Coordinates of C-alpha atoms and ligand atoms in Angstrom, one line a residue:
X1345 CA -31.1 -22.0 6.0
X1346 CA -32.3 -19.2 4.0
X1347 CA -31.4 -19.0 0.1
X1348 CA -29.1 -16.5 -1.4
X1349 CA -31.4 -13.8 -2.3
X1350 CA -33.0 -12.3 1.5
X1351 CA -29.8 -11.8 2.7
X1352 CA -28.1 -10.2 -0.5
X1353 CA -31.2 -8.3 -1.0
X1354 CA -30.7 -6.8 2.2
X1355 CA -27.0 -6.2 1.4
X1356 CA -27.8 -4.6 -1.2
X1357 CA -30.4 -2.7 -0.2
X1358 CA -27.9 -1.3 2.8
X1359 CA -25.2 -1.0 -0.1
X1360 CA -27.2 1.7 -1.9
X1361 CA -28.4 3.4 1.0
X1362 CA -24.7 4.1 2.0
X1363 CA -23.6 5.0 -0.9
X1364 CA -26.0 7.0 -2.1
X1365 CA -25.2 8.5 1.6
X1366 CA -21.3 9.3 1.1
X1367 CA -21.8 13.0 -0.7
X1368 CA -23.9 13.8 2.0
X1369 CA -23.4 11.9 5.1
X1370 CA -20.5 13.5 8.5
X1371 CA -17.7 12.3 7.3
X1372 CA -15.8 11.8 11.1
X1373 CA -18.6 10.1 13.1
X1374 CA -18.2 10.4 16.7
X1375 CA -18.5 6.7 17.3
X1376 CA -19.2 5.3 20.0
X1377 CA -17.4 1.9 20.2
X1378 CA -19.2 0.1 23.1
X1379 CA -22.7 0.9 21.2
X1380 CA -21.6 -0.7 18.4
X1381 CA -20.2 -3.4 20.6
X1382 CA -23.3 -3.5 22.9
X1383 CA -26.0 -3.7 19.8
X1384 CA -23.9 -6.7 18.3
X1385 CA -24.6 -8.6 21.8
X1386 CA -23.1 -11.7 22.9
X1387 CA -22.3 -15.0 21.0
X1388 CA -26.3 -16.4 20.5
X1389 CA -27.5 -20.3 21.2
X1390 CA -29.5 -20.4 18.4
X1391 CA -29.4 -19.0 14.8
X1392 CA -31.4 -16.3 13.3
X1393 CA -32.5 -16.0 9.5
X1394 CA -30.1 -14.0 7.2
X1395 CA -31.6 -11.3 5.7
X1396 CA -32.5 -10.1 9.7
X1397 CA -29.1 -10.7 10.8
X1398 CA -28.0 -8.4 7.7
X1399 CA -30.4 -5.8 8.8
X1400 CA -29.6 -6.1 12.6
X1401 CA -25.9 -5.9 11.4
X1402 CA -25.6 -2.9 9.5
X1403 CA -28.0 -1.2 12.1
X1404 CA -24.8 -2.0 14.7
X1405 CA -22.3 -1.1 12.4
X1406 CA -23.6 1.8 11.1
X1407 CA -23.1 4.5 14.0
X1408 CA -19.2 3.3 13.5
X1409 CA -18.6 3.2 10.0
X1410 CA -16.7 6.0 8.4
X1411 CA -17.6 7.5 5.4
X1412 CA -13.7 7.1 4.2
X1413 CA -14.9 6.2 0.4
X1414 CA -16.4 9.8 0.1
X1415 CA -15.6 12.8 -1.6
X1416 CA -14.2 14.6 1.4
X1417 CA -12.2 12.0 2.8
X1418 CA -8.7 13.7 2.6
X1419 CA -6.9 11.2 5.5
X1420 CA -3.8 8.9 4.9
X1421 CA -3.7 8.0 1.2
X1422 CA -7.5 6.6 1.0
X1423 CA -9.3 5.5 -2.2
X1424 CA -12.8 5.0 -2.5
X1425 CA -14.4 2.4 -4.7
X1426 CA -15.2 3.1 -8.5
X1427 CA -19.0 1.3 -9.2
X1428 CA -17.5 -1.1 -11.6
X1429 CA -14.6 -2.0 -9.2
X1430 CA -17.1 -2.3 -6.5
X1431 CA -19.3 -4.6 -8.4
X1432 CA -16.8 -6.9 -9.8
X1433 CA -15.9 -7.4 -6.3
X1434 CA -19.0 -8.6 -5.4
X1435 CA -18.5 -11.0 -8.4
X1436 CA -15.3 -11.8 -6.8
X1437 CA -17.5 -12.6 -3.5
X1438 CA -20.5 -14.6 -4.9
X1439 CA -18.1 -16.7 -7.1
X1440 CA -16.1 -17.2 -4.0
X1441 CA -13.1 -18.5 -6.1
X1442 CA -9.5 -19.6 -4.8
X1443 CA -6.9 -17.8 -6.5
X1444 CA -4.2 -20.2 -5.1
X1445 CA -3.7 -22.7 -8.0
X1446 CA -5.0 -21.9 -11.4
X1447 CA -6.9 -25.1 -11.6
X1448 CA -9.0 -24.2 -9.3
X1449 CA -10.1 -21.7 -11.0
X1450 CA -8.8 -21.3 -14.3
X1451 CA -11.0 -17.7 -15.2
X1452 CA -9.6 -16.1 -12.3
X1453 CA -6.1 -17.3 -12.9
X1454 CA -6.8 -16.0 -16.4
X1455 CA -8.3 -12.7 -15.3
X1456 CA -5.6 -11.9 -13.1
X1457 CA -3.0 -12.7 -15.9
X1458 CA -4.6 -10.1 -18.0
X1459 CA -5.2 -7.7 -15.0
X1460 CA -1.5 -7.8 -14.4
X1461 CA -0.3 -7.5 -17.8
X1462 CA -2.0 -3.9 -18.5
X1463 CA -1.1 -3.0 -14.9
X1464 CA 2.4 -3.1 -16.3
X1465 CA 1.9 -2.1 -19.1
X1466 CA 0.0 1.6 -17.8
X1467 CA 2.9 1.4 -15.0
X1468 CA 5.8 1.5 -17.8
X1469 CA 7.1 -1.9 -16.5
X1470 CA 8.9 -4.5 -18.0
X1471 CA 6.4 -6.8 -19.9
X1472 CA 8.2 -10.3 -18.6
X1473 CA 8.0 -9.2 -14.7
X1474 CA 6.0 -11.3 -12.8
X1475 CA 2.9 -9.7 -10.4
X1476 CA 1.4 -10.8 -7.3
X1477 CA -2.1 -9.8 -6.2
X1478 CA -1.5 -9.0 -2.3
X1479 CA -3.3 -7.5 0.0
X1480 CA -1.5 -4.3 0.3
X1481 CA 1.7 -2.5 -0.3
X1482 CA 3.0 -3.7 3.4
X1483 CA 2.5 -7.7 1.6
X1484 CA 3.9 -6.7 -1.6
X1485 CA 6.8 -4.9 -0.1
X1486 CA 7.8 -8.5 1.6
X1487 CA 7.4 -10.5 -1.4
X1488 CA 10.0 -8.0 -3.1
X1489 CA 12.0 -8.1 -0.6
X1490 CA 11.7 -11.8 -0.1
X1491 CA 12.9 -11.9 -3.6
X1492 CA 15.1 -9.7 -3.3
X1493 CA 16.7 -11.3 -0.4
X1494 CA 16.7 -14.9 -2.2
X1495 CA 18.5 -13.2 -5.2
X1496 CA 21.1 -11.4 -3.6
X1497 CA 22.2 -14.2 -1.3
X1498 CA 22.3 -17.2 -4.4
X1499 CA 24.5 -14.6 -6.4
X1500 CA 26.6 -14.0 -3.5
X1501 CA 26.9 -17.9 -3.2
X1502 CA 24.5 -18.5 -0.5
X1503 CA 21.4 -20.5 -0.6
X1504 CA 18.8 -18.5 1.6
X1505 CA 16.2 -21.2 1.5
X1506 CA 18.6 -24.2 2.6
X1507 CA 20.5 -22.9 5.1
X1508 CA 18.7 -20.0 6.1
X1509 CA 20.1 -16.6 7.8
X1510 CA 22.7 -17.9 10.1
X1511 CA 26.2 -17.3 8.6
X1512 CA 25.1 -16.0 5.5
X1513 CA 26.8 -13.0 3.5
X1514 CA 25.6 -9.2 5.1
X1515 CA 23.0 -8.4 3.0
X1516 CA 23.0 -3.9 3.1
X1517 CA 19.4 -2.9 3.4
X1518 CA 20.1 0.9 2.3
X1519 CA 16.2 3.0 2.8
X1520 CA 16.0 6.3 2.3
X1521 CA 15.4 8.5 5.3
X1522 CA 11.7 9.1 4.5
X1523 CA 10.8 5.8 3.4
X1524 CA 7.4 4.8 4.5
X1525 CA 7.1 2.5 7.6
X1526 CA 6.1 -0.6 5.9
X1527 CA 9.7 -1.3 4.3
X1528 CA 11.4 -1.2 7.3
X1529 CA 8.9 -3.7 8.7
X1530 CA 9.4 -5.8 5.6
X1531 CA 13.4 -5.7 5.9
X1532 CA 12.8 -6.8 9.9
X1533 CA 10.8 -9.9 9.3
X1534 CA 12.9 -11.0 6.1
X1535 CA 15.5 -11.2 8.8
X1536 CA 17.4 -7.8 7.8
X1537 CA 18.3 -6.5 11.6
X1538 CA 18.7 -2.7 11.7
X1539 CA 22.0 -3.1 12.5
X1540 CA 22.8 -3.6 8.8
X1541 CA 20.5 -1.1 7.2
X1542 CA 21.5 2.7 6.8
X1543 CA 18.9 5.3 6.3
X1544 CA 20.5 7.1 3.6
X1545 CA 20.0 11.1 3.5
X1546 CA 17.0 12.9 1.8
X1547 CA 16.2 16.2 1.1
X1548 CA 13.9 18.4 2.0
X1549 CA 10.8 16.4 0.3
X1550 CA 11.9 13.3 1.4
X1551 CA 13.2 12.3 -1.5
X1552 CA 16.6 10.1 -1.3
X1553 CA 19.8 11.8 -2.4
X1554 CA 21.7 9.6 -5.4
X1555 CA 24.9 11.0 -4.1
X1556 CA 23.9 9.6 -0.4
X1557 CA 23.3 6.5 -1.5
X1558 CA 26.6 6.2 -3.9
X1559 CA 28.2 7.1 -0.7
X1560 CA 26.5 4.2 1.5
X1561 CA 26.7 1.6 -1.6
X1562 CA 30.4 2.7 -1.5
X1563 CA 30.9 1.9 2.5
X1564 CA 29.0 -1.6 2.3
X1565 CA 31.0 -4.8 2.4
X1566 CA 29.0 -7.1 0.5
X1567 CA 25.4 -7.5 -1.3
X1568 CA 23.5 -3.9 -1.4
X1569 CA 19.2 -3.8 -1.2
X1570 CA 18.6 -0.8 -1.9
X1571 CA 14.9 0.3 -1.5
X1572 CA 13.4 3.5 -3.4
X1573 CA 10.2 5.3 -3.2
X1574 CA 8.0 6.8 -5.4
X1575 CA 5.4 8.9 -3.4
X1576 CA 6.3 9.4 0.2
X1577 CA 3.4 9.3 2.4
X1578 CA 3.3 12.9 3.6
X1579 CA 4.8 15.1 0.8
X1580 CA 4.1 12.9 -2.5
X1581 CA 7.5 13.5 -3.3
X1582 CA 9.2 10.4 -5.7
X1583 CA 12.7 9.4 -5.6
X1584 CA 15.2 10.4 -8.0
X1585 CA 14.5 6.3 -9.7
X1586 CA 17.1 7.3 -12.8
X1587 CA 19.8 8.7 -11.0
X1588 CA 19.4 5.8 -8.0
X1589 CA 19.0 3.2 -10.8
X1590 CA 22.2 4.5 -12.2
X1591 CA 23.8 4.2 -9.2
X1592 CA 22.5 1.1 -8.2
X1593 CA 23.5 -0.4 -11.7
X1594 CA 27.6 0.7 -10.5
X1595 CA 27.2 -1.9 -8.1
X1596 CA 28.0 -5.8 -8.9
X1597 CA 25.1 -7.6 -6.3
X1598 CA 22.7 -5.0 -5.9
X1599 CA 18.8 -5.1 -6.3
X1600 CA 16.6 -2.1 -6.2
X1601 CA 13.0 -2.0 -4.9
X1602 CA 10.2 1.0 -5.3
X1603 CA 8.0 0.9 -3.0
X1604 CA 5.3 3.0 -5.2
X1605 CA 1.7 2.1 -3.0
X1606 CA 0.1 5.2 -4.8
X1607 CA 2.9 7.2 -6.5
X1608 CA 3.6 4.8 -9.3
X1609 CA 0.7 5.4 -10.7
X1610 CA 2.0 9.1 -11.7
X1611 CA 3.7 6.5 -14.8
X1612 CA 0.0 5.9 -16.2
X1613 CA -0.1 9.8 -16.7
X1614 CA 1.6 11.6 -19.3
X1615 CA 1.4 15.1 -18.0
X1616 CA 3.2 13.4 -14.6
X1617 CA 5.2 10.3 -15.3
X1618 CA 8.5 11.8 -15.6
X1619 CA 8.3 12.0 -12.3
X1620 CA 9.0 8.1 -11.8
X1621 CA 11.0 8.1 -15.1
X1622 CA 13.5 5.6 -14.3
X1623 CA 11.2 3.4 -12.3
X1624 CA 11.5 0.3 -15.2
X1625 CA 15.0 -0.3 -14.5
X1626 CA 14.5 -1.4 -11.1
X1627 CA 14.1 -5.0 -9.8
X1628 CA 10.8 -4.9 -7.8
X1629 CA 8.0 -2.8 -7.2
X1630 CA 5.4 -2.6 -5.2
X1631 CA 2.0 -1.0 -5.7
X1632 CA -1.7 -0.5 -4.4
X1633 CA -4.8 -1.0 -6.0
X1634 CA -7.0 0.2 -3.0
X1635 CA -5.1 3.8 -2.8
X1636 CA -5.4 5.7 -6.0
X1637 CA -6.7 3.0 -8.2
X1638 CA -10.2 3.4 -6.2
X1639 CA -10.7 -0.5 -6.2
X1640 CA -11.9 -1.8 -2.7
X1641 CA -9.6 -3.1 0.1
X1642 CA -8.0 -4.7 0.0
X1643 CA -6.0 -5.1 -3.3
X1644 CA -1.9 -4.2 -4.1
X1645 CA 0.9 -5.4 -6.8
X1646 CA 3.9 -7.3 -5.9
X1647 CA 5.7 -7.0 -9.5
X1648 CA 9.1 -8.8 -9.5
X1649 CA 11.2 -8.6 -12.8
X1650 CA 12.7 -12.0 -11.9
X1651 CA 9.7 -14.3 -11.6
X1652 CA 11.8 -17.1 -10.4
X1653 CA 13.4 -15.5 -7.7
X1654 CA 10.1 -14.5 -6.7
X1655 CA 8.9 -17.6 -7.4
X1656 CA 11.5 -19.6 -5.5
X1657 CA 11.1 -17.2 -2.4
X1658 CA 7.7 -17.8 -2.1
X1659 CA 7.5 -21.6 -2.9
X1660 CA 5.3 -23.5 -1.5
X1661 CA 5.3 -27.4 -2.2
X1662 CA 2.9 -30.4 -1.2
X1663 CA 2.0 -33.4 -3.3
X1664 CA -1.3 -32.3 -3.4
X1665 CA -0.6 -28.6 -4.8
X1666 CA -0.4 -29.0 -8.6
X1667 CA 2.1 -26.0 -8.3
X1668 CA 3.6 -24.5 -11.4
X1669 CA 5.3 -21.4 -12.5
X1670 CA 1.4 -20.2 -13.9
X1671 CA -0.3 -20.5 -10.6
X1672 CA -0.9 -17.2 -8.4
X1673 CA 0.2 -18.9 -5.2
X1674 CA 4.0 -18.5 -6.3
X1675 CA 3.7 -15.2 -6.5
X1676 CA 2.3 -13.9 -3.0
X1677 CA 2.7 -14.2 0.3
X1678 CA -1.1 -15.9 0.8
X1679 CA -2.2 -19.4 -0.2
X1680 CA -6.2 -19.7 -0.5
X1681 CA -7.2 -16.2 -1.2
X1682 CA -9.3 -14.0 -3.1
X1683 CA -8.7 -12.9 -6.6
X1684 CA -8.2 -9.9 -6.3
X1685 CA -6.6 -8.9 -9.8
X1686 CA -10.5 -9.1 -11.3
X1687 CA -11.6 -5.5 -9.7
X1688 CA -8.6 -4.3 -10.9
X1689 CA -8.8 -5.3 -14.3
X1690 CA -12.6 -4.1 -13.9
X1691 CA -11.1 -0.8 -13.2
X1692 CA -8.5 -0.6 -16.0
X1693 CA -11.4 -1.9 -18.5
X1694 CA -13.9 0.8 -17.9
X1695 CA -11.1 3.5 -17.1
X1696 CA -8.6 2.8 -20.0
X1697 CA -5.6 4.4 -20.6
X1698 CA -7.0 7.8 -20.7
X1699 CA -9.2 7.4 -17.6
X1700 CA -6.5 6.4 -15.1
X1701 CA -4.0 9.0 -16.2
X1702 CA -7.1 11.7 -16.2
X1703 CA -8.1 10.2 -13.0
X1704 CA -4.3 10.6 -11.9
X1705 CA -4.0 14.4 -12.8
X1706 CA -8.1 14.9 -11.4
X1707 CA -6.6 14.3 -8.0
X1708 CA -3.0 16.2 -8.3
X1709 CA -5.0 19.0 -10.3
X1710 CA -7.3 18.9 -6.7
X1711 CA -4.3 18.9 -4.4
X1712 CA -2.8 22.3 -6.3
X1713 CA -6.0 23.6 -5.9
X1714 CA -6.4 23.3 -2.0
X1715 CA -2.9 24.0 -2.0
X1716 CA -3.3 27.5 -3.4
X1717 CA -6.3 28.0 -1.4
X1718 CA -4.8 27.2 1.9
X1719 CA -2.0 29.6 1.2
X1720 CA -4.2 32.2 0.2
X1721 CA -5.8 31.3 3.6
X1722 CA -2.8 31.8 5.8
X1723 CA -1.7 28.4 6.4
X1724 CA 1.4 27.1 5.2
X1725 CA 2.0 24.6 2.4
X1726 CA 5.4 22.5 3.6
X1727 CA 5.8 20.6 0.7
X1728 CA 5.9 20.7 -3.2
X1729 CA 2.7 19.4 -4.2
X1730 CA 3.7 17.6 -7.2
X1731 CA 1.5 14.8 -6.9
X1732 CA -1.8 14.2 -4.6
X1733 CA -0.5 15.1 -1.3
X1734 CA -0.5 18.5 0.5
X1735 CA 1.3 19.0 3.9
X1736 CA 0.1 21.7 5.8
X1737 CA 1.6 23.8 9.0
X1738 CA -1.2 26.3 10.6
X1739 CA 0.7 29.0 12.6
X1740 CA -1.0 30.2 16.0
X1741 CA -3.0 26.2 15.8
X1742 CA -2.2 22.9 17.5
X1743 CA -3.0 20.8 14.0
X1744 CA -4.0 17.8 16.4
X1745 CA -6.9 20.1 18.0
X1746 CA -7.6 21.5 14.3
X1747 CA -8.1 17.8 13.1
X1748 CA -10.5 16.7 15.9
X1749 CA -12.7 20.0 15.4
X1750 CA -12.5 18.7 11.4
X1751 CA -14.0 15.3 12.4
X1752 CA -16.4 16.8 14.7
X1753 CA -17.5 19.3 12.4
X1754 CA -18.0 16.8 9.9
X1755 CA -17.7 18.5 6.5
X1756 CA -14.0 16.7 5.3
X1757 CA -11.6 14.7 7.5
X1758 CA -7.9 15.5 7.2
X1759 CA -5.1 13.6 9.7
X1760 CA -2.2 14.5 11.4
X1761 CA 1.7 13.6 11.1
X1762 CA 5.1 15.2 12.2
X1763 CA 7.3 16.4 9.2
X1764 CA 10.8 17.2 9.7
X1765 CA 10.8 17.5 13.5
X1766 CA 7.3 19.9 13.7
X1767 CA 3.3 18.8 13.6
X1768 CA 1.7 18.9 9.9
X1769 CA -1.5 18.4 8.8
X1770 CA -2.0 16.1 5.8
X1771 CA -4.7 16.6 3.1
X1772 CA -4.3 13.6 0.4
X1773 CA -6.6 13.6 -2.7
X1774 CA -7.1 10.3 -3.7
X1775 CA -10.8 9.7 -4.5
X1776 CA -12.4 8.8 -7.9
X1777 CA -15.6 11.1 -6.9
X1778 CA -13.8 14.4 -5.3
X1779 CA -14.8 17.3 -7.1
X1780 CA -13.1 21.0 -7.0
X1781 CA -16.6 22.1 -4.9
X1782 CA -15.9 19.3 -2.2
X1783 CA -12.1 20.6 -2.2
X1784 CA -13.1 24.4 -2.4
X1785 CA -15.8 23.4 0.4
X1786 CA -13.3 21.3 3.0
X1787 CA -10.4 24.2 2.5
X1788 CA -13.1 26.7 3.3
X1789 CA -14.8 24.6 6.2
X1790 CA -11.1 24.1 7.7
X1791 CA -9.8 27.5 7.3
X1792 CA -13.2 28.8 9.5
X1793 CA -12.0 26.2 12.3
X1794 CA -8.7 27.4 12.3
X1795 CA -10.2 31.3 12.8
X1796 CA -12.1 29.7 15.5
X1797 CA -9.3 28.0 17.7
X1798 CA -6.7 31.2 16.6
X1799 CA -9.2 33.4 17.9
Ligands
PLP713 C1 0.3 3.2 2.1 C2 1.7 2.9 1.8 C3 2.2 1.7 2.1 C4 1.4 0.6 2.8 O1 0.4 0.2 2.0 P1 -0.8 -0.7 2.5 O2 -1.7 -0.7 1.3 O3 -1.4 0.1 3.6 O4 -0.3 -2.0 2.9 C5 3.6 1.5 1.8 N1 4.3 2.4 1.2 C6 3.8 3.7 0.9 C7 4.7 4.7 0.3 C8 2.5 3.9 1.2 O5 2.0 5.1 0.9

C-alpha cells in the first residue's frame, strides 16, 4: 500500500481544479450516466496504487458531477461549502474520529459541545437544550419527534419504550398543510399513522393558521404534536411560532416542533429574526448545517429542550458502551459516525455573529433582487419573498421545459415544483459565493429562454 500523501495529493490536486472551476464551469451537465458507469468498469482482481485510482476516479466522475456548490446553483435549498468549513471537514476526514462516545474521542466530543452551544446561542435557543449533530433535517426531524413522542406518551402515563405502540394513548400529530415532506415521513416511522394526524389550514404562503390549529388542538382527544415550520420549502414563508406557541402552551400534553432546515437561521439576523420570533418557546427544532450554513453534506441540528427525553428516546445500552448523558450517541439517531459539529463550529468561528446574519440577509437581499427583476421581466413572483426563496409562474411557458433549456443552457440551474394546485419554478439563494452579477446574469439568461420557447 501506498502512504497517505499520493493519494491525497491527487485529491487535492482534483479539489482545486473543481473548485477553482465552479464560477466558470455549466452548471446542469448533460450526464451521461452509463459513461460514468462504463469508465468505473467492473469489480477488479487485483489492486491498483492510490493516487491512479484517485485520478482514474475523478476522470469517471467528473462528466457527472454537478456544479451544485456554485454561485448559480439556484435548485432546492442548496448550500455550497465555505473554504474553512470545507477544510475542517477534511480534518474531520483524516482524523477519522468516532463521535459516538466521547471517550473515544474526547476533542470532538468537546468541539461539538462548543459547536452546539453558539449554534443555540446565534439561533435564539434556550442555552440548556440538548443538540444532535445528524445528518440532515429528515434525521433531526425523527429525533424530535422521537422525543417528542417519548414525552408525550410518559406524561400521559404510558411508557413508549416498554410497552411500545400497541394500546397506547392517540398521540394528535397536527402539520400544517405546507409542511415540508420530511415530517410527515418522520411522524410515519415513529409509528404516527395518518389516520391520526390533521393537516391543519395555511394561508396563502404556506404558513399555518393559529386559529386552525386552536381549532384542531380543540377537536383532539388526547396528547397534541404539533409540528411548525419556519421556512417552507417553496415560498420561505415561516410560521406564525408566537401565536402557535401560545396556542400550543393552552393545551395540557402538548409539544411543539419547528422544523427550521434553513429558515431558522433568519434568528442569527437582526434585520430578519422577527420572522421566527417565537421560535424559543418551542420544544424541538430541527435545523441544517449543509443548506444555508454552506458547511458540506452532510451536517443538521436535532436541538431538544428536554435532553432526557431525547436522551431516553434515543438510548442505546451495551456493557461495553461507556454511555452517559455527555456522549453524542444519546443525542442522534447514528451510533459510529462522523463529527460533524467541527465544520460547523469552523463556520461559526471564521463567520461570527456578524458574518452569518450578513451571510443571511446576502442571500434574502439576492432573492429580492431576482425577484424584482423577474417581475420587471414578465414573469410572475407567487410568493412574498421574505426570506431566500422566490417562486416563480411564467405565463405562455411550460416551467418544466423552461428548466430543462436552463440546465442545458448551462448558465444557472433553477427546479421545478407545483404550488397551490399550478407548476412554479423555484429559484432559492442559498450560497456563500453568489454575487448580485451571477443573480443579475441567471435572471437575464432565464428571461432570454423564456422569449425563446414563448416565441
Ligand atoms: C430541506 C428541508 C428538509 C430536509 O432536510 P434534509 O437536510 O434534506 O434532510 C426538511 N424540512 C425543510 C423545511 C427543508 O427545507
Amino acid at each position: 500500500m501506498d502512504g497517505y500523501g499520493p493519494a491525497l495529493d491527487a485529491a487535492r490536486t482534483f479539489a482545486d481544479r473543481w473548485l477553482a472551476s465552479l464560477p466558470t464551469r455549466p452548471v446542469g451537465v448533460p450526464a451521461d450516466p452509463a459513461a460514468v458507469r462504463a469508465r468505473l468498469g467492473d469489480l477488479p482482481d487485483d489492486g491498483a496504487g492510490a493516487a491512479a485510482v484517485l485520478d482514474d476516479l475523478v476522470a469517471a466522475l467528473e462528466p457527472g458531477l454537478v456544479a451544485s456548490g456554485g454561485p448559480r446553483y439556484f435548485g432546492f435549498v442548496t448550500g455550497g461549502s465555505l473554504p474553512v468549513a470545507l477544510a475542517a471537514d477534511w480534518v474531520v476526514s483524516a482524523t477519522d474520529q468516532d463521535a459516538a462516545v466521547a471517550v473515544m474521542s474526547p476533542g470532538a466530543a468537546v468541539g461539538e459541545e462548543v459547536a452546539g452551544r453558539w449554534a443555540l446561542e446565534l439561533l435564539g435557543l434556550p442555552s440548556e437544550a440538548a443538540v444532535g449533530f445528524a445528518t440532515g433535517a429528515q434525521t433531526a426531524n425523527i429525533a424530535c419527534l422521537a422525543a417528542a413522542r417519548h414525552a408525550l406518551l410518559a406524561a400521559a402515563g404510558w411508557d413508549v419504550e416498554a410497552d411500545g405502540l400497541a394500546g397506547a394513548p392517540t398521540v394528535t400529530v397536527l402539520l400544517g398543510a405546507a409542511a415540508h415532506a420530511t415530517v410527515v415521513q418522520a411522524r410515519r416511522l415513529l409509528g404516527f399513522g395518518a389516520r391520526h394526524a390533521v393537516r391543519v389550514a395555511a394561508d396563502a404562503q404556506g404558513r399555518m393558521r393559529p386559529d386552525a390549529l386552536r381549532e384542531a388542538m380543540a377537536a383532539a382527544p388526547g396528547p397534541v404534536l404539533v409540528c411548525a415550520q419556519a421556512g417552507q420549502v417553496n415560498t420561505g414563508a415561516c410560521d406564525p411560532l408566537d401565536a402557535i406557541a401560545a396556542v400550543v402552551a393552552e393545551h395540557p400534553d402538548a409539544w411543539l416542533h419547528v422544523d427550521g432546515a434553513f429558515g431558522l437561521w433568519a434568528a442569527a439576523s437582526p434585520r430578519r429574526r422577527h420572522l421566527v420570533a417565537g421560535a424559543e418557546r418551542a420544544d424541538s427544532w430541527a435545523v441544517d448545517g449543509h443548506k444555508w450554513l454552506n458547511v458540506p453534506y452532510d451536517s443538521a441540528l436535532a436541538v431538544v429542550r428536554d435532553g432526557t427525553a431525547l436522551a431516553t428516546a434515543l438510548s442505546v445500552s451495551a456493557p461495553y458502551l461507556p454511555l452517559g448523558a455527555a456522549d453524542p450517541s444519546t443525542r442522534t439517531l447514528e451510533n459510529s459516525r462522523r463529527p460533524r459539529g467541527i465544520p460547523v463550529y469552523a463556520a461559526l468561528r471564521a463567520l461570527g455573529r456578524t458574518g452569518v446574519a450578513d451571510l443571511v440577509d446576502r442571500c434574502c437581499d439576492l432573492a429580492l433582487r431576482a425577484a424584482e427583476r423577474f417581475a420587471a421581466g414578465g414573469v410572475e413572483v407567487v410568493n412574498d419573498v421574505v426570506l431566500n426563496q422566490v417562486l416563480l409562474r411564467v405565463p405562455g411557458v411550460d416551467v418544466a421545459d423552461l428548466a430543462r433549456a436552463v440546465a442545458e443552457d448551462g448558465t444557472c440551474w433553477v427546479g421545478t415544483t407545483v404550488w397551490d394546485g399550478a407548476p412554479a419554478l423555484r429559484f432559492s439563494v442559498s450560497n456563500w459565493s453568489t454575487t448580485a452579477e451571477d443573480v443579475d446574469r441567471s435572471v437575464a439568461c432565464i428571461l432570454a429562454l423564456r422569449d425563446g420557447l414563448a416565441g
